[in-house]
Coordinates of C-alpha atoms and ligand atoms in Angstrom, one line a residue:
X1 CA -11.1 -5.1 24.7
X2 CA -7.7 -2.9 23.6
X3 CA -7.9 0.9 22.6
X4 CA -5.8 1.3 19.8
X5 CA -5.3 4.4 17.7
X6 CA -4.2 4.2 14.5
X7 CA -1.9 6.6 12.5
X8 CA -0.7 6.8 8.9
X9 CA -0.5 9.3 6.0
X10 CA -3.2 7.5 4.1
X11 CA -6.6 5.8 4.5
X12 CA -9.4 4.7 2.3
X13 CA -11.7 6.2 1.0
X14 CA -10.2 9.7 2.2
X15 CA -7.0 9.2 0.7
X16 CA -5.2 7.1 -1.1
X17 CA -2.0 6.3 -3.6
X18 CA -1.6 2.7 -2.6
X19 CA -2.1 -0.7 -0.7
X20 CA -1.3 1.4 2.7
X21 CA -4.4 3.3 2.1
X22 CA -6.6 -0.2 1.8
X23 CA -5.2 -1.6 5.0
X24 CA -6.2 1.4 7.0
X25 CA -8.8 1.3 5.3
X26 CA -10.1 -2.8 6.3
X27 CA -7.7 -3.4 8.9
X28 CA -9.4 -0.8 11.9
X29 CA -12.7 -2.4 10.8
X30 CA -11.5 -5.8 11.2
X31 CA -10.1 -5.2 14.7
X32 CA -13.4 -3.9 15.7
X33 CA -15.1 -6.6 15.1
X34 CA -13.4 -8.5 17.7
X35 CA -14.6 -6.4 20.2
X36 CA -11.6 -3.5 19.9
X37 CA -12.3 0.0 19.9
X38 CA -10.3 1.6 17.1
X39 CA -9.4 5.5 15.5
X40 CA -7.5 6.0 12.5
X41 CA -5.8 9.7 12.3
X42 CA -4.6 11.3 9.1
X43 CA -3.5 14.1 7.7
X44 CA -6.5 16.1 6.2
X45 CA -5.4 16.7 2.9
X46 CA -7.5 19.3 0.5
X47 CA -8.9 16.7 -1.3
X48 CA -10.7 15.5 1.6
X49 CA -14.1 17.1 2.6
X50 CA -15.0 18.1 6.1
X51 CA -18.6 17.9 5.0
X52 CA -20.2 15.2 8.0
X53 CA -17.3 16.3 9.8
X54 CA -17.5 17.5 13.6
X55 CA -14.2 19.9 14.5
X56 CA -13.6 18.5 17.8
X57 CA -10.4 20.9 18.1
X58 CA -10.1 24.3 17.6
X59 CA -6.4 25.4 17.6
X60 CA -3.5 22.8 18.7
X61 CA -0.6 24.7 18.4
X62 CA 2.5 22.8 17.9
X63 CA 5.8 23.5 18.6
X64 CA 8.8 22.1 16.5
X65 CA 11.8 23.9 17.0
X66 CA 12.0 27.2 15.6
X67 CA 7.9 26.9 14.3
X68 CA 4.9 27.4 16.0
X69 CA 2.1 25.4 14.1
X70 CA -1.5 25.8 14.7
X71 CA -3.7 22.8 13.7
X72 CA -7.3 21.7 14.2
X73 CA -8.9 18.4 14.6
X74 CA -12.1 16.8 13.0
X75 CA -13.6 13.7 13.2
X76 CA -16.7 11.5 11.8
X77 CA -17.6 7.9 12.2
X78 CA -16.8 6.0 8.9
X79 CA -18.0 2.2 8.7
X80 CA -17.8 2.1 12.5
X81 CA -14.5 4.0 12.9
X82 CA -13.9 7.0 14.3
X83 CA -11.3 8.8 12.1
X84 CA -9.1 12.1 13.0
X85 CA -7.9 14.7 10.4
X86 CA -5.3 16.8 11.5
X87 CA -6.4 20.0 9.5
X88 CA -3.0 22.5 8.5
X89 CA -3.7 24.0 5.1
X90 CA -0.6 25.5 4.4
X91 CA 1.0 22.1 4.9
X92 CA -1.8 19.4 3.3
X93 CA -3.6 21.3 1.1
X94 CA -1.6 20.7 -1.5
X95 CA -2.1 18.7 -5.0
X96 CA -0.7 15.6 -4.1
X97 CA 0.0 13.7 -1.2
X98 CA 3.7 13.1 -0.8
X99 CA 4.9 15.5 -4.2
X100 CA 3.6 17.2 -7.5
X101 CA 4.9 17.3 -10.5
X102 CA 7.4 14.7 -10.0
X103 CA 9.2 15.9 -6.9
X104 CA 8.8 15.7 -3.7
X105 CA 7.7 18.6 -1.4
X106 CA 10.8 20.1 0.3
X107 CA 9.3 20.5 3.2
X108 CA 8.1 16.2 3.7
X109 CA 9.9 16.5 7.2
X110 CA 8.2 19.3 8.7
X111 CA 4.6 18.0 7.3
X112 CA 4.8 14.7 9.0
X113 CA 6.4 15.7 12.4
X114 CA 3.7 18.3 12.9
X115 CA 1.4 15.4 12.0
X116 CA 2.9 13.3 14.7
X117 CA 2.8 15.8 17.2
X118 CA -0.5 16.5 16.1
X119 CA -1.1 12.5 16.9
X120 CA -0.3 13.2 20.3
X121 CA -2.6 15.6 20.7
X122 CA -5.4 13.3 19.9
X123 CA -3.9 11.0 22.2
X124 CA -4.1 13.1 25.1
X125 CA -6.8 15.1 24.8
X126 CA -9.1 13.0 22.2
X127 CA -8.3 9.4 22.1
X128 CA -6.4 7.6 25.0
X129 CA -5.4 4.3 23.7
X130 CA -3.5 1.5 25.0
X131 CA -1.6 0.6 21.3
X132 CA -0.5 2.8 19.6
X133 CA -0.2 1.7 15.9
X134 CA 2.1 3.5 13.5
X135 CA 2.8 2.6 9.4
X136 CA 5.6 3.7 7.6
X137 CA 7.8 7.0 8.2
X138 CA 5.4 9.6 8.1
X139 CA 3.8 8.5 11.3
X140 CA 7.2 7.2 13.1
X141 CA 8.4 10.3 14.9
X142 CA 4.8 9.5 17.4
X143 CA 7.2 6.5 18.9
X144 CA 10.3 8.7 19.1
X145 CA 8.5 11.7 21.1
X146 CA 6.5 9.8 23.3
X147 CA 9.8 7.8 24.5
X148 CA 11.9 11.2 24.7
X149 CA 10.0 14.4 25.2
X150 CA 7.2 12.3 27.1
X151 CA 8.9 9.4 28.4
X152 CA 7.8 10.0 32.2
X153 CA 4.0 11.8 31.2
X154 CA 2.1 9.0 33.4
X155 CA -0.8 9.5 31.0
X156 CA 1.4 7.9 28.0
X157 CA 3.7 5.4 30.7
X158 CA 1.7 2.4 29.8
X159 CA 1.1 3.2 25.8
X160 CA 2.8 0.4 23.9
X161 CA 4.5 1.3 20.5
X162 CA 3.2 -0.9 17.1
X163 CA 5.4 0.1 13.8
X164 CA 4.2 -1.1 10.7
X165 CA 6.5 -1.2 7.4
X166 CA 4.5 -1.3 5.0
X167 CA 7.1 -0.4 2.3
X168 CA 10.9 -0.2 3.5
X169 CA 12.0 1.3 0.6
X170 CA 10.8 4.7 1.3
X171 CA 12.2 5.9 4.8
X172 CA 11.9 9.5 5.4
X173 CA 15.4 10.5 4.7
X174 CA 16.4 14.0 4.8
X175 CA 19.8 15.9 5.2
X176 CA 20.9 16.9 8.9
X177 CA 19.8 20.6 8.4
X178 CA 16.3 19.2 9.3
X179 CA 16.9 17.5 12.4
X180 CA 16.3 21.5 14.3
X181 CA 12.8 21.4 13.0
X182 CA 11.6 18.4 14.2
X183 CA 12.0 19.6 18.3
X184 CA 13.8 16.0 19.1
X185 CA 16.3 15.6 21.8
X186 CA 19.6 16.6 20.1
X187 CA 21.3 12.8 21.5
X188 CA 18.4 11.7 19.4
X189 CA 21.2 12.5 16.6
X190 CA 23.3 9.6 16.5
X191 CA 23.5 6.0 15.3
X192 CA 21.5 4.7 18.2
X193 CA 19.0 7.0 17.4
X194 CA 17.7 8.5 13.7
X195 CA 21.2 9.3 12.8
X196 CA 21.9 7.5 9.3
X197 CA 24.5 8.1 7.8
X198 CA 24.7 12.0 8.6
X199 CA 21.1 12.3 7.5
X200 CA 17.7 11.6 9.6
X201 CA 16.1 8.7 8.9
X202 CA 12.3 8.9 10.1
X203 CA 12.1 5.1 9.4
X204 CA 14.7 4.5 12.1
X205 CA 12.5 6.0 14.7
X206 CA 9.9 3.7 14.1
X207 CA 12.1 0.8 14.3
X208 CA 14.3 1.7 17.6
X209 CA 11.0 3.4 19.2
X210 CA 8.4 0.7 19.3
X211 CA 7.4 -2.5 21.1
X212 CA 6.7 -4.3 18.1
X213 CA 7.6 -4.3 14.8
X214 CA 4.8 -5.8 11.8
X215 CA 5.6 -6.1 8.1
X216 CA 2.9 -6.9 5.7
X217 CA 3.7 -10.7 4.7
X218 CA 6.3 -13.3 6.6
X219 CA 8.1 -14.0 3.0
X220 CA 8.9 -10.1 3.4
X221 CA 9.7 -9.7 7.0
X222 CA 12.6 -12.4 6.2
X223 CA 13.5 -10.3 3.3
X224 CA 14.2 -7.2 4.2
X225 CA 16.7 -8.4 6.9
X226 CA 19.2 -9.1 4.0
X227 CA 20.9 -6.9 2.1
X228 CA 19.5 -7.2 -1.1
X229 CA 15.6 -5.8 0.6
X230 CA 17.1 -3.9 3.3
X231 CA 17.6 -1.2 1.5
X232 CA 20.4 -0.2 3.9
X233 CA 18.4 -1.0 7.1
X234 CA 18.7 -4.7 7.2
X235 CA 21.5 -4.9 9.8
X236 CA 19.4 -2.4 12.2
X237 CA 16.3 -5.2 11.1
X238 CA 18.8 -8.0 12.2
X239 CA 19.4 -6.8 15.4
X240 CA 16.1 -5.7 15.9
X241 CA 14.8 -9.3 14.8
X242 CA 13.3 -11.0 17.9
X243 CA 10.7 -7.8 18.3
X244 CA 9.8 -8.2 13.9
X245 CA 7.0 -10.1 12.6
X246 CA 5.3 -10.9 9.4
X247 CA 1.4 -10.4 9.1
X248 CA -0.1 -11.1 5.8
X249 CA -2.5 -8.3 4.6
X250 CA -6.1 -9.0 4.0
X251 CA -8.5 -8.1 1.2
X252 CA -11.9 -6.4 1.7
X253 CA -13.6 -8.6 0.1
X254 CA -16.8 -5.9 0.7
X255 CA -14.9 -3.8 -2.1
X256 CA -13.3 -6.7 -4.1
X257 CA -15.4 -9.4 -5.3
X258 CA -17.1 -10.1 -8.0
X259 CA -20.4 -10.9 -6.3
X260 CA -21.4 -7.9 -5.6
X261 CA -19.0 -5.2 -7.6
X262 CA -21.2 -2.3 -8.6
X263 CA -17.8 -1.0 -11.1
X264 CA -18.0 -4.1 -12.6
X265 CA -20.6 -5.1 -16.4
X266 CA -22.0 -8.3 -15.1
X267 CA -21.8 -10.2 -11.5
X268 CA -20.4 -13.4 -11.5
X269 CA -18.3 -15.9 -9.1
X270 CA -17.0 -19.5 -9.1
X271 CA -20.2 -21.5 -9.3
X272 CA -21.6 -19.1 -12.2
X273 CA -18.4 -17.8 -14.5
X274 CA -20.8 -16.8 -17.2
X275 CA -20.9 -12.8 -16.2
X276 CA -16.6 -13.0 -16.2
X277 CA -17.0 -13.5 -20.1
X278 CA -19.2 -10.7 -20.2
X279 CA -16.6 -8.1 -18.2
X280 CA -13.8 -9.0 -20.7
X281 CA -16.5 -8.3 -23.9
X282 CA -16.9 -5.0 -22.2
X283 CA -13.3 -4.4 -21.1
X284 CA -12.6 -5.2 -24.8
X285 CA -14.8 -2.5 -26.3
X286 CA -13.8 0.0 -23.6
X287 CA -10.6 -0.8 -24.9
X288 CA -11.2 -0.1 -28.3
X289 CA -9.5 -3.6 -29.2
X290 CA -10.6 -5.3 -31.9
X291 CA -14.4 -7.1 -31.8
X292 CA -12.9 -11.1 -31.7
X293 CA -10.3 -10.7 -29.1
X294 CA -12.9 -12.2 -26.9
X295 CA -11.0 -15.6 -28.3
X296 CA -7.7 -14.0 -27.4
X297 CA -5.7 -13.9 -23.5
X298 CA -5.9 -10.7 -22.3
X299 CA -3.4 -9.9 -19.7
X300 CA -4.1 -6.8 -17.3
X301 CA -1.9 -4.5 -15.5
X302 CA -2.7 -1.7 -12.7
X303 CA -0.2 -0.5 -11.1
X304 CA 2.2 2.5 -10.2
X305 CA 4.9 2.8 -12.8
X306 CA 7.7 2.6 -10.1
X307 CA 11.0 0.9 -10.5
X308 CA 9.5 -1.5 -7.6
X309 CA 7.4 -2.7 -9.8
X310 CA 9.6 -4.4 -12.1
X311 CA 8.2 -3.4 -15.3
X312 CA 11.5 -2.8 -16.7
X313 CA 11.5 -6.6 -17.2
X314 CA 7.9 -6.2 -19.0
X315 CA 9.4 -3.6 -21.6
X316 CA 12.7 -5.8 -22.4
X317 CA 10.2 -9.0 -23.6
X318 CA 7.1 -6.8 -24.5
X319 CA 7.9 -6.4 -28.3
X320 CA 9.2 -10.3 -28.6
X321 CA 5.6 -11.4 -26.6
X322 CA 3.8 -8.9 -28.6
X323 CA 5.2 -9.8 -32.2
X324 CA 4.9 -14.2 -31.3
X325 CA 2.2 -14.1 -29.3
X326 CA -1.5 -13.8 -29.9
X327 CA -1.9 -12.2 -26.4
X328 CA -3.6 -8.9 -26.2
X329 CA -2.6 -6.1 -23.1
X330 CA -4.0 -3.4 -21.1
X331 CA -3.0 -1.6 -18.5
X332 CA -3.8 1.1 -15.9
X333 CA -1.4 3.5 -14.2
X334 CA 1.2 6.4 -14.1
X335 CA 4.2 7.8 -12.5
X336 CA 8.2 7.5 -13.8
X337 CA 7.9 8.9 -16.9
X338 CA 10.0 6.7 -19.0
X339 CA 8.0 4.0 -18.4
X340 CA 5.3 5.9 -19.7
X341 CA 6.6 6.4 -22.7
X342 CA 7.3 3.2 -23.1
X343 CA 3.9 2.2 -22.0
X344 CA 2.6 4.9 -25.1
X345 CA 5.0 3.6 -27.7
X346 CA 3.7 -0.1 -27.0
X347 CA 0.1 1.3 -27.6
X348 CA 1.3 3.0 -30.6
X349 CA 3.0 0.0 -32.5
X350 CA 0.2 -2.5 -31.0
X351 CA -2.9 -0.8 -31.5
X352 CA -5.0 -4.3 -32.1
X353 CA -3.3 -5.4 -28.8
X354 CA -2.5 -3.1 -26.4
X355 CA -4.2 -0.4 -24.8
X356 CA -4.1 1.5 -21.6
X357 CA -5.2 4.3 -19.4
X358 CA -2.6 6.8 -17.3
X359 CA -3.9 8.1 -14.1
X360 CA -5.7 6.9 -11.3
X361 CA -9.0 5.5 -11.9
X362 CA -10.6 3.1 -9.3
X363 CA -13.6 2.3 -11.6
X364 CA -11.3 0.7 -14.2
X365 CA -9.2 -1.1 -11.6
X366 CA -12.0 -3.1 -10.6
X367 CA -12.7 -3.7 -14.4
X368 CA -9.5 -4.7 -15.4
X369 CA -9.2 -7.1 -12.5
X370 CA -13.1 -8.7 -13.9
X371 CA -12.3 -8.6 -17.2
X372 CA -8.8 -10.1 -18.2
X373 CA -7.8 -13.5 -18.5
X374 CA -4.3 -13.4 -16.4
X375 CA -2.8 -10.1 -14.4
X376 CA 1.2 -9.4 -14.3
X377 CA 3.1 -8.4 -11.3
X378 CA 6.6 -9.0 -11.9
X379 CA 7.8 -7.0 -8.8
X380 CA 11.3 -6.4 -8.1
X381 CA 10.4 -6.6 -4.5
X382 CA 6.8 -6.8 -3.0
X383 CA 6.4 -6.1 0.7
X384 CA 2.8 -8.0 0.4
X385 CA 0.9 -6.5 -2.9
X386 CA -2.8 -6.7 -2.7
X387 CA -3.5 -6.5 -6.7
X388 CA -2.6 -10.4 -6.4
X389 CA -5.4 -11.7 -4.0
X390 CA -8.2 -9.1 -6.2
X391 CA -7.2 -11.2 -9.2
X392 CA -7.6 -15.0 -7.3
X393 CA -11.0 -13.6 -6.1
X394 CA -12.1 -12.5 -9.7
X395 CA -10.5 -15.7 -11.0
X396 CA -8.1 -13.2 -13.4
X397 CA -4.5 -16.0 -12.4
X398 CA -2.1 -13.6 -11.7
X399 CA 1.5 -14.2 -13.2
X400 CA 4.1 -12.7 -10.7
X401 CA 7.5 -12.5 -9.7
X402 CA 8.2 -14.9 -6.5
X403 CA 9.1 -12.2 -3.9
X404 CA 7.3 -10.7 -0.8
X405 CA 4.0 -11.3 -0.3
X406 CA 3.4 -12.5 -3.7
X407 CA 5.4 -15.9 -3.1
X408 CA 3.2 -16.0 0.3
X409 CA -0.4 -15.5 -1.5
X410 CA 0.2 -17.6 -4.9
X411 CA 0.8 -20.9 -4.6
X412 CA 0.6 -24.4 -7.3
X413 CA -2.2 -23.9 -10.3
X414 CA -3.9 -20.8 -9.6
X415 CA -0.8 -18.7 -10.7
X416 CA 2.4 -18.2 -12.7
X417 CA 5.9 -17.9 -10.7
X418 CA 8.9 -16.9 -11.5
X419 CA 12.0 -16.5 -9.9
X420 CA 15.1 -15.2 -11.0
X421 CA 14.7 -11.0 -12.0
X422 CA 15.4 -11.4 -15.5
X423 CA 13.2 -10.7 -18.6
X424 CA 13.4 -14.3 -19.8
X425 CA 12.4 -16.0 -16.7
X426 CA 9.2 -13.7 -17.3
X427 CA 8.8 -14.3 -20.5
X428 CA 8.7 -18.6 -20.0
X429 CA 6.0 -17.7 -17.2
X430 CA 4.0 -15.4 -19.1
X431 CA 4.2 -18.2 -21.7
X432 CA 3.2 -21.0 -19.1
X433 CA -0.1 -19.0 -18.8
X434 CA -1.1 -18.5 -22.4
X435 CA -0.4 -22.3 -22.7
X436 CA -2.6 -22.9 -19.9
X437 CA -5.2 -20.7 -21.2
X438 CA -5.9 -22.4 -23.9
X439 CA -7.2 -25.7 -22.2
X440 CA -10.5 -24.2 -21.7
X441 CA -11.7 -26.7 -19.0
X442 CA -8.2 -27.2 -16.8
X443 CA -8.6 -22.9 -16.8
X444 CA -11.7 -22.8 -15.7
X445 CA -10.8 -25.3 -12.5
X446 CA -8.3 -23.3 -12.1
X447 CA -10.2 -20.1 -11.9
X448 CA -12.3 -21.7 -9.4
X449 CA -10.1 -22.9 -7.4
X450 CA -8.4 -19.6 -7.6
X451 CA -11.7 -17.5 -6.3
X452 CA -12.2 -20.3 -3.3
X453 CA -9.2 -19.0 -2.1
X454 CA -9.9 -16.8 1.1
X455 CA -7.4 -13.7 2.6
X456 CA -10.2 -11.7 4.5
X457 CA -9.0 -9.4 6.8
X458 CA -10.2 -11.8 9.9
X459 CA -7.2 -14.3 9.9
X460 CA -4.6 -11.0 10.0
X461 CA -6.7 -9.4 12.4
X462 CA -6.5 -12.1 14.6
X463 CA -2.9 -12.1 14.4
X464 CA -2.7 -8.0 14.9
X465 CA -5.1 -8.7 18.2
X466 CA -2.4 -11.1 19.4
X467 CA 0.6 -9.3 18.9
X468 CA -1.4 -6.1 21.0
X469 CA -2.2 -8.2 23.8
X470 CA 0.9 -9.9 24.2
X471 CA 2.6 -6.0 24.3
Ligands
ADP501 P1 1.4 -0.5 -3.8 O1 0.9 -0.2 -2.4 O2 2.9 -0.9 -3.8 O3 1.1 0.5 -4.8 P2 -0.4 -2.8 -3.7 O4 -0.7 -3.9 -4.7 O5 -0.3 -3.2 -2.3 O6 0.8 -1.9 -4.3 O7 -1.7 -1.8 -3.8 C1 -2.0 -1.1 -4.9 C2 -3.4 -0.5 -4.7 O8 -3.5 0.7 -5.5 C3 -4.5 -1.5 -5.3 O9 -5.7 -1.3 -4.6 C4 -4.6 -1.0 -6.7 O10 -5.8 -1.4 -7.3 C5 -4.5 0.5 -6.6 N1 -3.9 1.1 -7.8 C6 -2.6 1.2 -8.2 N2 -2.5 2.0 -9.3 C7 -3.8 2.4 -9.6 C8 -4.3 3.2 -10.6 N3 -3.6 3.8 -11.6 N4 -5.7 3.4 -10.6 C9 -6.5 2.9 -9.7 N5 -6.0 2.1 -8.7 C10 -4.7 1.9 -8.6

């Protein structure tokens, strides 16, 4: 049995704006169930509610440079977890998690090395642990100041270091002004350390501080050691290479299946398809597309509107599909705002075709995932994308760009590859679906075979368990 403590900026169901927020939210569950005893801490942001919540902490004051920073700690037991929130109002209660209104809060750097202090804190005083399991840069600076500032505390000698990278392209990068409020080690400034460039790369610090790097799917971990992933980190990844694996996310399958979905308008799953037919009727009329569509493909879409995403390749084909095709569209999500537009303009000229939703809704997620036919991801790059396995399971064949985790998950009939980036490539496998759609029989196989598939969290946590006890 391993003590591991968990820390990231997001975690289902407190907090979430992506796929990092599901795995922190399965993943500590997972490990428990092989007999580890796991805590996840977060930031507690305002939109979380301490109600249930036991303050375990009063005042942890933190020191980072010229700052002094109280905090408090609470805790409660969620689905057999114990999870932290590092309480700080003037730094987390804020409208959004990372920005609002479209930028980013200047003070990111400050926010996320009190939170990794803060980390410590629970460490020591809360939650001694032998792992210590980071994800992405908000929770990196934990490895650099327990192998600087604390390097010979006997209470953290044998703590081994686990960095996730979840998503390489955002790093924590901030100009050197910042580097005097983060209470590092001023050699900590160089190349060797989260120098980059003459900024500070928080990323960095999880990759030269830990015992073990994990990215979230093989095809990925291979990736981002080239240029064209490494988003200016692959050498550092290269030489770093021997301590870097790939573990393929899992899906919770107690949130995302079919079976048992309470968002969803009728139950259904590969021996009984009858209730799928019924989700796309009512996806349809939530829609407000027209009443015989039901004899029409629909493709779905939920996702952020980031230039990750590759929807720039949707909008150069999406008037040619829209004006050959009989194919009808919707689509959930929000962010760069010319995308957006184009998202509204596409709704505008098609209204008997396309119709979407921008925001965040979960309940509509889980209904566009039941209710269309096929489900697009044509991701520039995708460190393991979760959307993909949620569509096998509900037997929606997702059509996606062969990249990350997507080419890891989607293999032969139960979805539609492509793999050059370019907007025809797209549009001949968006078209390889809508032929296969309409062989009624051969696409219902396919859906079956398609929601056989498994990716539950046990195979990954297996592989996590392993990777801890070798450290
Ligand atoms: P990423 O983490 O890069 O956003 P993933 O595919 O790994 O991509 O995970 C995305 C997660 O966020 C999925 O659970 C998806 O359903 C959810 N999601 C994305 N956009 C929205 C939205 N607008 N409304 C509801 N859920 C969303």
């Amino acid at each position: 049995m391993l003590r591991i403590l968990m820390a990231a900026s997001e975690a289902a169901p407190f907090a979430k704006t992506g796929g990092l927020a599901d795995v922190l939210g399965a993943l500590p569950a997972a490990l428990k169930d092989q007999g580890n005893e796991v805590a996840v801490v977060i930031p507690r942001y305002g939109s979380i509610s301490l109600d249930g919540c036991e303050r375990v902490w009063d005042s942890y004051l933190i020191y980072l440079g010229p700052h002094a920073i109280h905090t408090s700690f609470w805790t409660r037991v969620h689905d057999g977890v114990r999870f932290y929130f590092v309480d700080c109002p003037w730094l987390f209660d804020r409208p959004g998690l990372y920005s609002a209104y479209g930028h980013d809060y200047a003070d990111n750097h400050l926010r996320f090395a009190t939170f990794c202090q803060a980390v410590l804190g629970i460490l020591r005083f809360l939650f001694h642990a032998d792992i210590v399991h980071l994800h992405d840069w908000q929770s990196a600076l934990v490895g650099a100041y327990l192998r600087t500032r604390f390097n010979l505390d006997p209470l953290f000698r044998d703590v081994r270091i686990v960095f996730t990278i979840h998503n390489l392209e955002h790093q924590g990068r901030f100009g050197p002004h910042v580097f005097a409020d983060l209470g590092l080690d001023p050699w900590l400034y160089q190349p060797e350390g989260i120098e980059y460039y003459g900024d500070v790369n928080f990323m960095k610090a999880g990759i030269v501080f830990s015992d073990a790097i994990t990215t979230v799917s093989p095809r990925y971990a291979a990736e981002i050691q080239t240029p064209e992933f490494g988003f200016g980190l692959d050498g550092l990844l290269r030489a770093h290479s021997s301590r870097l694996h790939g573990i393929l996310n899992g899906v919770d399958y107690g949130e995302w299946n079919p079976e048992t979905d309470p968002y969803i308008h009728s139950r259904y799953s590969a021996d009984d398809l009858a209730g799928k037919a019924a989700c796309k009727r009512d996806l349809v009329g939530e829609a407000g597309l027209p009443a015989d569509s039901q004899d029409t493909p629909l493709i779905g879409l939920v996702s952020r509107f980031a230039w990750q995403k590759g929807l720039d390749l949707f909008a150069e084909i999406a008037w040619q599909l829209f004006l050959e095709e009989d194919v009808n569209f919707v689509f959930l999500g929000s962010g760069d705002r010319t995308l957006e537009k184009f998202f509204a303009s596409l709704s505008e000229r098609f209204p008997r075709k396309v119709w979407g939703y921008f925001g965040y809704n979960h309940r509509l997620s889980h209904k566009i995932e039941a209710g269309a036919d096929m489900f697009l991801m044509p991701s520039r790059f995708e460190p393991c994308g979760l959307n993909q396995m949620y569509s096998l399971r509900y037997g929606t064949l997702p059509i996606v760009r062969a990249t990350g985790g997507l080419d890891d998950t989607v293999h032969g009939r139960v979805g539609f590859k492509f793999w050059g980036y370019s907007p025809a490539d797209l549009l001949l496998a968006i078209r390889a679906g809508l032929t296969a759609w309409r062989d009624p029989a051969d696409w219902r196989s396919r859906m079956r075979e398609a929601m056989r598939l498994d990716f539950s969290w046990t195979e990954s946590a297996i592989r996590y368990s392993n990777l801890y006890k070798s450290l």
